[in-house]
XYZ file of C-alpha atoms in Angstrom:
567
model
C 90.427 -163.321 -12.199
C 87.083 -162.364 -9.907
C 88.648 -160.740 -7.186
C 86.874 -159.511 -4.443
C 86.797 -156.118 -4.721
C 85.683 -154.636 -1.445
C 87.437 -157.320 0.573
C 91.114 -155.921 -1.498
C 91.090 -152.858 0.285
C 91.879 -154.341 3.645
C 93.813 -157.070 2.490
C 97.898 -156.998 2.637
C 100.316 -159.923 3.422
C 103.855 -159.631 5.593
C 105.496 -162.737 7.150
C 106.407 -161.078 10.923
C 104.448 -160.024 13.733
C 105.747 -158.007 16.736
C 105.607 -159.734 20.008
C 104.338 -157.014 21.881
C 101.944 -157.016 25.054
C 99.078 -156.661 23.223
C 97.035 -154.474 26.122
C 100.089 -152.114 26.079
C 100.022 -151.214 22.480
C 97.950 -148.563 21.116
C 94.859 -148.734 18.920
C 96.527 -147.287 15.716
C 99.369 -149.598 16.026
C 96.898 -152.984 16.459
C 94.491 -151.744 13.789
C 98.178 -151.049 11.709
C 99.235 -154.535 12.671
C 95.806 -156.806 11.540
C 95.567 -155.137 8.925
C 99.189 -156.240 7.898
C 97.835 -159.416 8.493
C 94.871 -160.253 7.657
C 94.027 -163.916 6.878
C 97.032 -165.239 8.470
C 97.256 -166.984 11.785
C 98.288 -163.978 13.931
C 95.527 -161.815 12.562
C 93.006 -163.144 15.203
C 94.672 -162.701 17.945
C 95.767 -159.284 17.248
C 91.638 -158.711 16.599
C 90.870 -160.297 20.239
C 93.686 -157.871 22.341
C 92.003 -154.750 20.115
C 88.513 -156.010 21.522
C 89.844 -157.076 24.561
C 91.692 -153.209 25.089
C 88.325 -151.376 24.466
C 85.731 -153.307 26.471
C 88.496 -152.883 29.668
C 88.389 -149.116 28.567
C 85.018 -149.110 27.572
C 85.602 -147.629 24.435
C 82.264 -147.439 21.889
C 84.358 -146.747 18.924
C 87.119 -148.886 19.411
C 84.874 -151.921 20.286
C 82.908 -151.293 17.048
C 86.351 -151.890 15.408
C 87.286 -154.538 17.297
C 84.241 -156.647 16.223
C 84.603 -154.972 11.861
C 88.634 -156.753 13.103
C 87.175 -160.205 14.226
C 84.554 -160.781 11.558
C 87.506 -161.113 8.819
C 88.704 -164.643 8.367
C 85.712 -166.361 10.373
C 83.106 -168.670 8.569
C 80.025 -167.321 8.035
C 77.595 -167.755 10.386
C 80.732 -166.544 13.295
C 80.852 -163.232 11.288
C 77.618 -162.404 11.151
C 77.118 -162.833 14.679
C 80.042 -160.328 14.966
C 78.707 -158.187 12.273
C 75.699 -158.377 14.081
C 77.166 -156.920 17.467
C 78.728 -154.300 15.320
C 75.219 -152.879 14.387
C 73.904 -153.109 18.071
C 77.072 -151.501 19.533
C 76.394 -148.649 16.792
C 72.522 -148.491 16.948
C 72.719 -144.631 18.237
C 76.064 -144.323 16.803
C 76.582 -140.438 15.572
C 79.113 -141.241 13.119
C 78.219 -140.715 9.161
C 79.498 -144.112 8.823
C 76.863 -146.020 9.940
C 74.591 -147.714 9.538
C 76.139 -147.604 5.669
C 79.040 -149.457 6.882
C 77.311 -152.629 8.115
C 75.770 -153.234 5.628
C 78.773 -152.684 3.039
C 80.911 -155.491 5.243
C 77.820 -157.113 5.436
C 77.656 -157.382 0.873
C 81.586 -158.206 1.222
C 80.840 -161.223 3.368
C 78.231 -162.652 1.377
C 80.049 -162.384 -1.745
C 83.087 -163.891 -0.601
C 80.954 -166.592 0.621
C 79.214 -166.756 -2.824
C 75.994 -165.794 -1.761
C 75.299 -163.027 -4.495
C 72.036 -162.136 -3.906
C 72.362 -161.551 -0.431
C 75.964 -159.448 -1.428
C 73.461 -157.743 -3.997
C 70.889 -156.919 -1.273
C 73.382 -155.388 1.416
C 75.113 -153.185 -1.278
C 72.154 -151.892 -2.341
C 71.027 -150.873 1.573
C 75.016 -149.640 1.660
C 74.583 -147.206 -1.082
C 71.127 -146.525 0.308
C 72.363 -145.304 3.745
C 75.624 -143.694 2.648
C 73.592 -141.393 0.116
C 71.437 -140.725 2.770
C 74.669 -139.526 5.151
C 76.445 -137.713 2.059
C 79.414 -140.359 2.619
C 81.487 -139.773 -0.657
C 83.774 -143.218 0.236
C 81.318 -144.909 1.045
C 79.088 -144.270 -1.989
C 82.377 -145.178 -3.734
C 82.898 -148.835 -1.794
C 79.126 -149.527 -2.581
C 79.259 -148.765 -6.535
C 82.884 -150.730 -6.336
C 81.613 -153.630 -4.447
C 78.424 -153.462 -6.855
C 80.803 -153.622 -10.111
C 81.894 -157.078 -8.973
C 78.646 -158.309 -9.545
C 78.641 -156.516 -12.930
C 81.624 -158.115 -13.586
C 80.652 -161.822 -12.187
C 77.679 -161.510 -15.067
C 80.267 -160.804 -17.466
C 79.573 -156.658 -17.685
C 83.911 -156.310 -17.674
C 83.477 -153.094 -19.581
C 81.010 -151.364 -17.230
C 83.324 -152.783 -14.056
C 86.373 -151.216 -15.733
C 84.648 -147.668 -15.859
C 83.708 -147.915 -12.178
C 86.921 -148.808 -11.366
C 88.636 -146.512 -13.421
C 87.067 -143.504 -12.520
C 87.451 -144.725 -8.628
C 91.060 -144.736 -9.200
C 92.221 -141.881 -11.269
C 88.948 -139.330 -10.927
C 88.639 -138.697 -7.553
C 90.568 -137.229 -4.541
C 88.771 -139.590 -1.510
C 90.613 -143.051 -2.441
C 93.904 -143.502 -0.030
C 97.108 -144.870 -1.642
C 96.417 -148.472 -0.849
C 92.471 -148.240 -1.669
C 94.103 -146.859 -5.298
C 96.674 -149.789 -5.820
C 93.434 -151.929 -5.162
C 91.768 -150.505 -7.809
C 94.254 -150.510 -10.299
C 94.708 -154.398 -9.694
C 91.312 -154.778 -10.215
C 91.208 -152.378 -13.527
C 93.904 -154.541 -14.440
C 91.332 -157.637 -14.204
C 89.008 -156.252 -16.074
C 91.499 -155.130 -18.829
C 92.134 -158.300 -19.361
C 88.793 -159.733 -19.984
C 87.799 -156.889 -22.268
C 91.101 -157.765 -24.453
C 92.686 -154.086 -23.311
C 96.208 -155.732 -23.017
C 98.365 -153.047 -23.547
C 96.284 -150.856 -20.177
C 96.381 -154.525 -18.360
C 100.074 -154.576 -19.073
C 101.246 -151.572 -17.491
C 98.781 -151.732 -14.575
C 100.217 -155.229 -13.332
C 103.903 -153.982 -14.193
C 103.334 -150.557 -11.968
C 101.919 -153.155 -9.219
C 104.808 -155.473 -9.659
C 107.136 -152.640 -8.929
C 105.351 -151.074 -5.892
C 104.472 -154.414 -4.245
C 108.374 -154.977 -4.621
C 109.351 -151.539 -3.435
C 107.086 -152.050 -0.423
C 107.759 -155.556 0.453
C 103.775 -156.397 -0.177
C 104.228 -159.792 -0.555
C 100.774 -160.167 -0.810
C 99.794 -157.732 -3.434
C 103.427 -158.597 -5.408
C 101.785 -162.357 -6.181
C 97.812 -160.959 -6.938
C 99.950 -159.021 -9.531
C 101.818 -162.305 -10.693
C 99.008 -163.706 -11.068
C 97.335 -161.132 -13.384
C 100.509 -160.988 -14.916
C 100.080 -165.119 -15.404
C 96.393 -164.462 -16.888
C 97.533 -161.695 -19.350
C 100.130 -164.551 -20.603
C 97.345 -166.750 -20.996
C 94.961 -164.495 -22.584
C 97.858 -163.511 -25.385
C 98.636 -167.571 -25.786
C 102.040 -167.608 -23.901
C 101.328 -170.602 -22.040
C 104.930 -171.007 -20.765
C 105.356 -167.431 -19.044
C 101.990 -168.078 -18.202
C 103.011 -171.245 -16.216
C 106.054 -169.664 -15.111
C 104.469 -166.540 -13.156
C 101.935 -168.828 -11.890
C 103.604 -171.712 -10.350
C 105.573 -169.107 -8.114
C 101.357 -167.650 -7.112
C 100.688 -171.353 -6.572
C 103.275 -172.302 -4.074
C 102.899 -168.454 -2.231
C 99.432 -168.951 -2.064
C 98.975 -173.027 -1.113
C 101.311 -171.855 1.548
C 100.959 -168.448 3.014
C 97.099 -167.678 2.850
C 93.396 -169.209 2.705
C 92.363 -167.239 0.141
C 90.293 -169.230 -1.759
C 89.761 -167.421 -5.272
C 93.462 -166.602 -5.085
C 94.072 -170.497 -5.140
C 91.129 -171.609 -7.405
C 91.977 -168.828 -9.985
C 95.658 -169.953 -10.211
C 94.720 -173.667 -10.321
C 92.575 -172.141 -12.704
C 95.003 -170.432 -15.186
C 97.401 -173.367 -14.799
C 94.984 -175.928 -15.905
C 94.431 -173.517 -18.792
C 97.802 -173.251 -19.680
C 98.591 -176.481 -19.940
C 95.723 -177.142 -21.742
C 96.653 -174.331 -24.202
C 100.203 -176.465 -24.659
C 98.593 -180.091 -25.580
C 99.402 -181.347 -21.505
C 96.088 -182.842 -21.120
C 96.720 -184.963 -18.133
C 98.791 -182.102 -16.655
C 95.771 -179.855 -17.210
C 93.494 -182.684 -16.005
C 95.387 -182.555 -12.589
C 94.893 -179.171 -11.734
C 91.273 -179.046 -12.788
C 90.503 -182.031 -10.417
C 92.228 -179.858 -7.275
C 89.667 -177.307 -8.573
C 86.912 -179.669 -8.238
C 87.934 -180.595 -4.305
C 88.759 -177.127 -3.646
C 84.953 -176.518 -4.586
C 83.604 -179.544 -2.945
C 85.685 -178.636 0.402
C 83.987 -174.812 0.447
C 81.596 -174.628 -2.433
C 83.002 -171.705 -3.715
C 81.224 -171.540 -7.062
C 82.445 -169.025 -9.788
C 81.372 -169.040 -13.919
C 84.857 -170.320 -14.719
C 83.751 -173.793 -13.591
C 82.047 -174.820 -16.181
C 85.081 -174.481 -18.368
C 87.156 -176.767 -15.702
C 83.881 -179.334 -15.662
C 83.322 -179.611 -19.443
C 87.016 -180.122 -20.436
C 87.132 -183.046 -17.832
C 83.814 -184.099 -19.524
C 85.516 -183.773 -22.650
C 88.913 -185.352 -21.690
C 87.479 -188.656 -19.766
C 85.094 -188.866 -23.332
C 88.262 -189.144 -25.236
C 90.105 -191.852 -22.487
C 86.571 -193.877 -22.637
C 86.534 -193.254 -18.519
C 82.939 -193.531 -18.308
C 82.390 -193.535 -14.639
C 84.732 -190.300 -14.429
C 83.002 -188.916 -17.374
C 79.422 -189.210 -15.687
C 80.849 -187.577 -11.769
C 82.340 -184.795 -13.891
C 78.652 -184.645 -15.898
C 77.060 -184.355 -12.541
C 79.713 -181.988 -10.769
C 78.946 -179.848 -14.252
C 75.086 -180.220 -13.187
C 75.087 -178.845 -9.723
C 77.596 -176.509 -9.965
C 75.545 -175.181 -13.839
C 72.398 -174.915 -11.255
C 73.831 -172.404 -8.668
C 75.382 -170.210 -11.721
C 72.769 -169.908 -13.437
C 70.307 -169.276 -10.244
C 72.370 -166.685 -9.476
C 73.339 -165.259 -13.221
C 69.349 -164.682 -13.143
C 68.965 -163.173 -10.055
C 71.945 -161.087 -10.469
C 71.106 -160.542 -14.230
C 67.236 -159.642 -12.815
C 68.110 -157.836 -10.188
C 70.795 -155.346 -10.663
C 69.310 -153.450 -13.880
C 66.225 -153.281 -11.935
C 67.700 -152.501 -8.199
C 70.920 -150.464 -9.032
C 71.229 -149.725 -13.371
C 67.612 -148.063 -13.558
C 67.740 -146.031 -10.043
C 71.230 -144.640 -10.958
C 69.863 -144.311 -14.385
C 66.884 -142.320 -12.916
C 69.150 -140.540 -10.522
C 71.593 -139.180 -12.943
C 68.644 -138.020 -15.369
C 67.248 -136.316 -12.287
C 71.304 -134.828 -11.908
C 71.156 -133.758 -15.627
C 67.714 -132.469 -15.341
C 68.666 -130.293 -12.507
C 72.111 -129.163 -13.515
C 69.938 -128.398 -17.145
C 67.739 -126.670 -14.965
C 70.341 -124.385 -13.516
C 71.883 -124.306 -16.356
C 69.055 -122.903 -18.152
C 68.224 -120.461 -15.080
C 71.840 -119.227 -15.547
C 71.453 -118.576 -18.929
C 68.120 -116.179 -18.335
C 69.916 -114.200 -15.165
C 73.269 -113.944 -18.015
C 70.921 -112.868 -20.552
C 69.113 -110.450 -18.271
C 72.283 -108.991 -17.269
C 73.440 -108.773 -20.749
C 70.268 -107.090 -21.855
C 70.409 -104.951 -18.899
C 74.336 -103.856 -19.288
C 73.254 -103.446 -23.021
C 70.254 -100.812 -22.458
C 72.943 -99.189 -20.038
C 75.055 -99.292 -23.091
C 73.109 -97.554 -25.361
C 71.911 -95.273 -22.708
C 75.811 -94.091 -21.579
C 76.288 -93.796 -25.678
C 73.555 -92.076 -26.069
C 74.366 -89.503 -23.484
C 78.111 -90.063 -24.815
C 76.846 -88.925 -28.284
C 74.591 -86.056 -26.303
C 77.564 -84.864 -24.184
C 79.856 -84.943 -27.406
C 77.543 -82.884 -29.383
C 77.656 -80.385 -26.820
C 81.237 -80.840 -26.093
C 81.644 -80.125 -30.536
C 79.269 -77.380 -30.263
C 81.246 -75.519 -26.900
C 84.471 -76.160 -28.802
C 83.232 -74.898 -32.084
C 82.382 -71.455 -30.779
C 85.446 -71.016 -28.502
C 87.341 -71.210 -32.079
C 84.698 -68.705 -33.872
C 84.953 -66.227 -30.703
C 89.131 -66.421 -31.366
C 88.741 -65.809 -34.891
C 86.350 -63.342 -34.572
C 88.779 -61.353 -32.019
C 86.377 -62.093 -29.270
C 89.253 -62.236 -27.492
C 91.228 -59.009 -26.529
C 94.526 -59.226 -27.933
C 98.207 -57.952 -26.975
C 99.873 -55.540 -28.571
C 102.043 -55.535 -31.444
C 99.920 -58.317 -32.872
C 100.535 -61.043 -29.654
C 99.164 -63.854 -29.263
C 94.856 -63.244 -27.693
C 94.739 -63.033 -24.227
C 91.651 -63.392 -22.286
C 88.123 -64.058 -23.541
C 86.673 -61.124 -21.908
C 88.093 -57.818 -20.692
C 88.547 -57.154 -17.271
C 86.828 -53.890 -15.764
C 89.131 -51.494 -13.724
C 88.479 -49.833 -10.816
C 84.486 -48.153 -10.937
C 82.509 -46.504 -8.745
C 80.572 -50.207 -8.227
C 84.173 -52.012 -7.432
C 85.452 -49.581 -5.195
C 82.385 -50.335 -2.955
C 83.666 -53.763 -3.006
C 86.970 -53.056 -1.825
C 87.718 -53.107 1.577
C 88.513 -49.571 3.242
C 91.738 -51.299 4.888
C 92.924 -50.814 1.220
C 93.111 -47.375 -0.473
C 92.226 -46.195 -3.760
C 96.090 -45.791 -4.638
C 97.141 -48.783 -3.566
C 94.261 -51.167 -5.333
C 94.950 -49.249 -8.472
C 98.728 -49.917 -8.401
C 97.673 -53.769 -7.742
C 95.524 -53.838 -10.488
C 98.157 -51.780 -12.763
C 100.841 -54.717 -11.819
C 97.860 -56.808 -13.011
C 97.925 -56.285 -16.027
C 101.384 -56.024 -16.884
C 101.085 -59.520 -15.073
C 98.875 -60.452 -17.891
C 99.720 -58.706 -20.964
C 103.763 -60.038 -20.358
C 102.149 -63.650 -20.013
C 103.884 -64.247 -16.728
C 101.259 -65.976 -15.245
C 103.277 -68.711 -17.535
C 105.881 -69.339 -15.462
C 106.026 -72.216 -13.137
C 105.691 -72.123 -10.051
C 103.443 -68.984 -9.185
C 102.138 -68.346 -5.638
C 100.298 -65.489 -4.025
C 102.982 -65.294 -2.600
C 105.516 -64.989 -5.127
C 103.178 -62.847 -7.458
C 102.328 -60.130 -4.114
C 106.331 -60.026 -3.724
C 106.915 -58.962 -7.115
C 104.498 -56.092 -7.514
C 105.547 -55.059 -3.846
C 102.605 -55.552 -1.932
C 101.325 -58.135 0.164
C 99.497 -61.680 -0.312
C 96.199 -60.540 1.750
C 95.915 -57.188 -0.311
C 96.389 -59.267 -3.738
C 94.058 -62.010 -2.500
C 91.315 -59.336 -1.754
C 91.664 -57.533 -5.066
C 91.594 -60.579 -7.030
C 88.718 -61.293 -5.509
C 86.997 -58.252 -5.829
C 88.056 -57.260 -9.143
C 88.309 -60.514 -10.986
C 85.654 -62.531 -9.381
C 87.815 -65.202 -8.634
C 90.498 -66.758 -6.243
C 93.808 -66.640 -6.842
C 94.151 -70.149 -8.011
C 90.995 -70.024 -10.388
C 92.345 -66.053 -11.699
C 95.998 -68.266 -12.455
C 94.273 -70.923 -14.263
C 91.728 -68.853 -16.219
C 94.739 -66.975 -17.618
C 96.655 -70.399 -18.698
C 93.413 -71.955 -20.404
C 92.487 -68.440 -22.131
C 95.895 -67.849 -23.355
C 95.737 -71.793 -24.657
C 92.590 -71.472 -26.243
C 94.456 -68.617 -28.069
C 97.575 -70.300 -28.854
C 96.177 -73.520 -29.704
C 93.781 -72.055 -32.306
C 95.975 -69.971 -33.981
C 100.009 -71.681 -33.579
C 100.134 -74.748 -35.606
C 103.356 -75.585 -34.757
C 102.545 -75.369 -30.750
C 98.988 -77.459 -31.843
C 101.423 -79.786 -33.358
C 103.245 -80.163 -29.405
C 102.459 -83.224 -27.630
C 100.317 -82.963 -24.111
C 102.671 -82.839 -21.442
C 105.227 -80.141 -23.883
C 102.274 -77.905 -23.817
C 101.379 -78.419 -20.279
C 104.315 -77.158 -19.363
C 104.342 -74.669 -21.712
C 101.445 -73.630 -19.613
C 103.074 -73.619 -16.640
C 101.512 -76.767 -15.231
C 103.359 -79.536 -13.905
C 101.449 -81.850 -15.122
C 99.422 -83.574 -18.324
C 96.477 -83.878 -15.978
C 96.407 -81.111 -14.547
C 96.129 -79.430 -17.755
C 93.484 -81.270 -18.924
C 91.253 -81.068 -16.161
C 91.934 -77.374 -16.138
C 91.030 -76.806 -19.555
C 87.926 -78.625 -19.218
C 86.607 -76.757 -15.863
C 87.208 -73.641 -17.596
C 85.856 -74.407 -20.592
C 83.349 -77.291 -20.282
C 84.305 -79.229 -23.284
C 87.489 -81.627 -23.268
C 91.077 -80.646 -24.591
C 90.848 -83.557 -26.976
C 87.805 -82.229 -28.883
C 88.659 -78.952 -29.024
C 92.011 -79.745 -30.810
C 89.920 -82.221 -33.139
C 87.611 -79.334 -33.963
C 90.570 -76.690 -34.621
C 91.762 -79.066 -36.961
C 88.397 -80.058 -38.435
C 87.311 -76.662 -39.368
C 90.779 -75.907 -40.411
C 90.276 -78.191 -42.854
C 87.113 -77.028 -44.082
């Protein structure tokens, strides 16, 4: 069936119409209300009070609806004229609609009044302007609108992409627009033998047109659902769906392809079951349908040439030669406008979207390709950084081996001072006692006996590996050899060279140095036992400990005690 796509999307059937005051009901609710209605014999009036409201309120907007409202249903030359007030009402209108949008209604016109060139020509200035305004939906209603002229040429399977991707790809189509599509797809399914696709398309529209009391859409789906029958040689369901379409549309609408393409399908049918004259009779209601509005569409010359064919066979000759000259004229229009059509759309629409989308490729190619220097620059760039942090990695661990390496050498060549009885080493260096150079140093608030006692407690401090246990302050430590923190602070400092905290940790780290170097089994401890071993509370502050003190990390120096023990 050629259905008319953009026309679909406004198009919905209902049998009751509120009897409002028109002037007292809102825009929204008349716009809700025609377009419940269009093509029946309510719609106009509801179209006039929308008009009527605006121009009382002076409304731009609304009376640029009222007229797209009015120009639906009317013949031709009335809807242009309305059409044509649309685009002077609009002229300076700000709205990305326009002037895209006149010109769109404009295509939908002509087509439905079989004028496919001029359809052709409007679409074409539609998809023109609504590029030009970045108007996604309306791109999408011109390339629609546009694959019903693919499909009038018989292009089905370049129509069903359109459509398809219209209706499942994108996020811009409203519910209704979507159910349009899909009874279009459905169409096209059909004619490019995808039954099984066809099949479920007019069974979900059966269901939703039921579920929403569309009466409307609920017979377009019969109807499909009459072709598919016809299509798979079931002329009886066939004729079953499509008698109900007949007497729903002969009755409730003017919808002239719904009632020519049922006619149509019938005449088919019956054909298909060996009921000539049966067949005959609906294929001669096609023929005053078309002489009534000339509504030409390629299926004619299948009605024309089985007439031919069937008044041939009952030796009618008079009928046989109107039905040769119906055949004639209506042959002439198809094929004048299969050419132009045929002509013009590769030339006006396949080639520039052609061009268009190998201008897309070429640019997103062109990114692409930009992308792919600026990732390889930054690869090449976070590789040299690579290779220069590795190099400095191997640099830093060379000199990390090399520190670690003669820490071990100065333990096992007692370069550290040991503790008696064969202890465990202590320090790496000796400290001095009290000189002539340190006393100097110490401040005359402290006495000779006094700094000597401190430094005595010192080293018992030491050489009993107290400064093991956790929890050390000044504080604490001043207490226990009787003195006080500021005196302690001040002799640590000026005999040891160091603050308290740094004199605490330099004993830890020496004595671990020691330890680690020469006690397996405590080598053999993990981290954190040996950290608190050392009196730290801590893994990590161990570690960082060890490596201020001794500028190489913890790690390597217990992978080089191990190396060179095994050498």
């Amino acid at each position: 069936m050629l259905l008319v796509i953009g026309n679909v999307f406004f198009h919905a059937q209902t049998n009751n119409v509120e009897k409002n005051i028109p002037e007292k009901r809102s825009y929204d609710k008349l716009e809700k209300e025609f377009y419940s209605h269009v093509g029946d014999v309510n719609s106009k009036s509801i179209a006039e009070s929308y008009l009527k409201k605006a121009k009382s309120e002076k409304n731009t907007i609304q009376i640029a609806e009222g007229y797209v409202m009015l120009h639906f249903g009317e013949t031709l030359p009335i809807a242009l004229k309305y059409l044509d007030s649309l685009q002077q009402i609009t002229r300076n209108s700000k709205e990305n609609i326009y002037p895209a949008r006149i010109y769109l209604l404009k295509g939908n016109l002509y087509f439905r009044n079989d004028n496919l060139q001029a359809a052709l020509n409007n679409y074409i200035l539609g998809l023109k302007y609504a590029k030009e305004k970045g108007n996604k939906r309306q791109i999408a209603m011109a390339h629609i609108s546009i694959a019903s002229l693919n499909n009038y040429i018989g292009k089905h399977a370049e129509t069903a992409k359109v459509l398809r991707h219209y209706a499942y790809d994108t996020d811009y189509m409203n519910e209704d627009e979507q159910k349009s599509l899909k009874l279009n797809l459905a169409d096209a399914y059909i004619e490019i033998n995808k039954m099984d696709s066809a099949y479920t398309l007019i069974q979900e529209g059966l269901l939703d047109s039921r579920k929403n009391k569309n009466l409307y859409r609920y017979y377009q789906n019969l109807g499909l659902l009459g072709s598919y029958h016809l299509h798979l040689k079931n002329y009886q369901k066939a004729i079953n769906a499509l008698l109900e379409c007949e007497k729903y549309f002969f009755t409730n609408t003017n919808d002239k392809r719904d009632q020519n393409y049922t006619l149509l399908y019938l005449g088919k049918s019956y054909a298909g079951l060996q009921e000539k004259e049966k067949a005959a009779g609906f294929f001669h209601r096609i023929d005053s349908l078309v002489l009534k509005t000339n509504y030409i569409y390629p299926e004619l010359r299948d009605v024309y040439t089985y007439l031919i064919d069937h008044y041939k066979e009952n030796n009618d000759i008079e009928k046989q030669l109107y039905y040769v000259d119906r055949f004639l004229k209506v042959d002439q229009v198809l094929y004048t406008q299969f050419r132009y059509i045929s002509r013009e759309l590769p030339r006006r629409y396949d080639t520039p979207e052609l061009q268009q989308e190998k201008e897309d490729i070429t640019n997103e190619l062109t990114k692409r390709k930009s992308l792919f220097y600026i990732v390889l620059s930054l690869l090449l760039i976070s590789h040299l950084l690579f290779i220069n942090v590795y190099f400095k990695y191997k640099k830093s661990e060379k000199n990390y081996k090399k520190i670690a390496q003669d820490l071990i050498q100065s333990v096992n060549e007692n370069r550290v001072g040991k503790k008696s009885d064969g202890e465990i080493k202590k320090e790496i260096s000796s400290e001095p006692l009290l000189t002539e150079n340190t006393e100097d140093k110490t401040s005359r608030t402290i006495s000779e006996d006094i700094a000597r006692n401190i430094l005595h407690e010192l080293e018992i401090f030491e050489s009993k590996d107290q400064f093991l246990n956790k929890g050390i302050t000044l504080g604490s430590l001043a207490k226990k050899i009787k003195t006080n923190s500021k005196y302690l602070s001040e002799i640590i400092n000026t005999y040891k060279g160091k603050n308290f905290a740094t004199y605490l940790n330099d004993l830890r780290i020496d004595y671990a140095i020691s330890r680690l170097a020469n006690d397996k089994k405590f080598r053999s401890y993990k981290i954190p036992f040996i950290a608190e071993e050392l009196g730290y509370n801590n893994e990590q502050a161990f570690t960082l400990a060890f490596k201020k003190r001794t500028g190489t990390p913890l790690s390597i120096y217990l992978k080089e005690i191990e190396n060179m023990s095994v050498d």
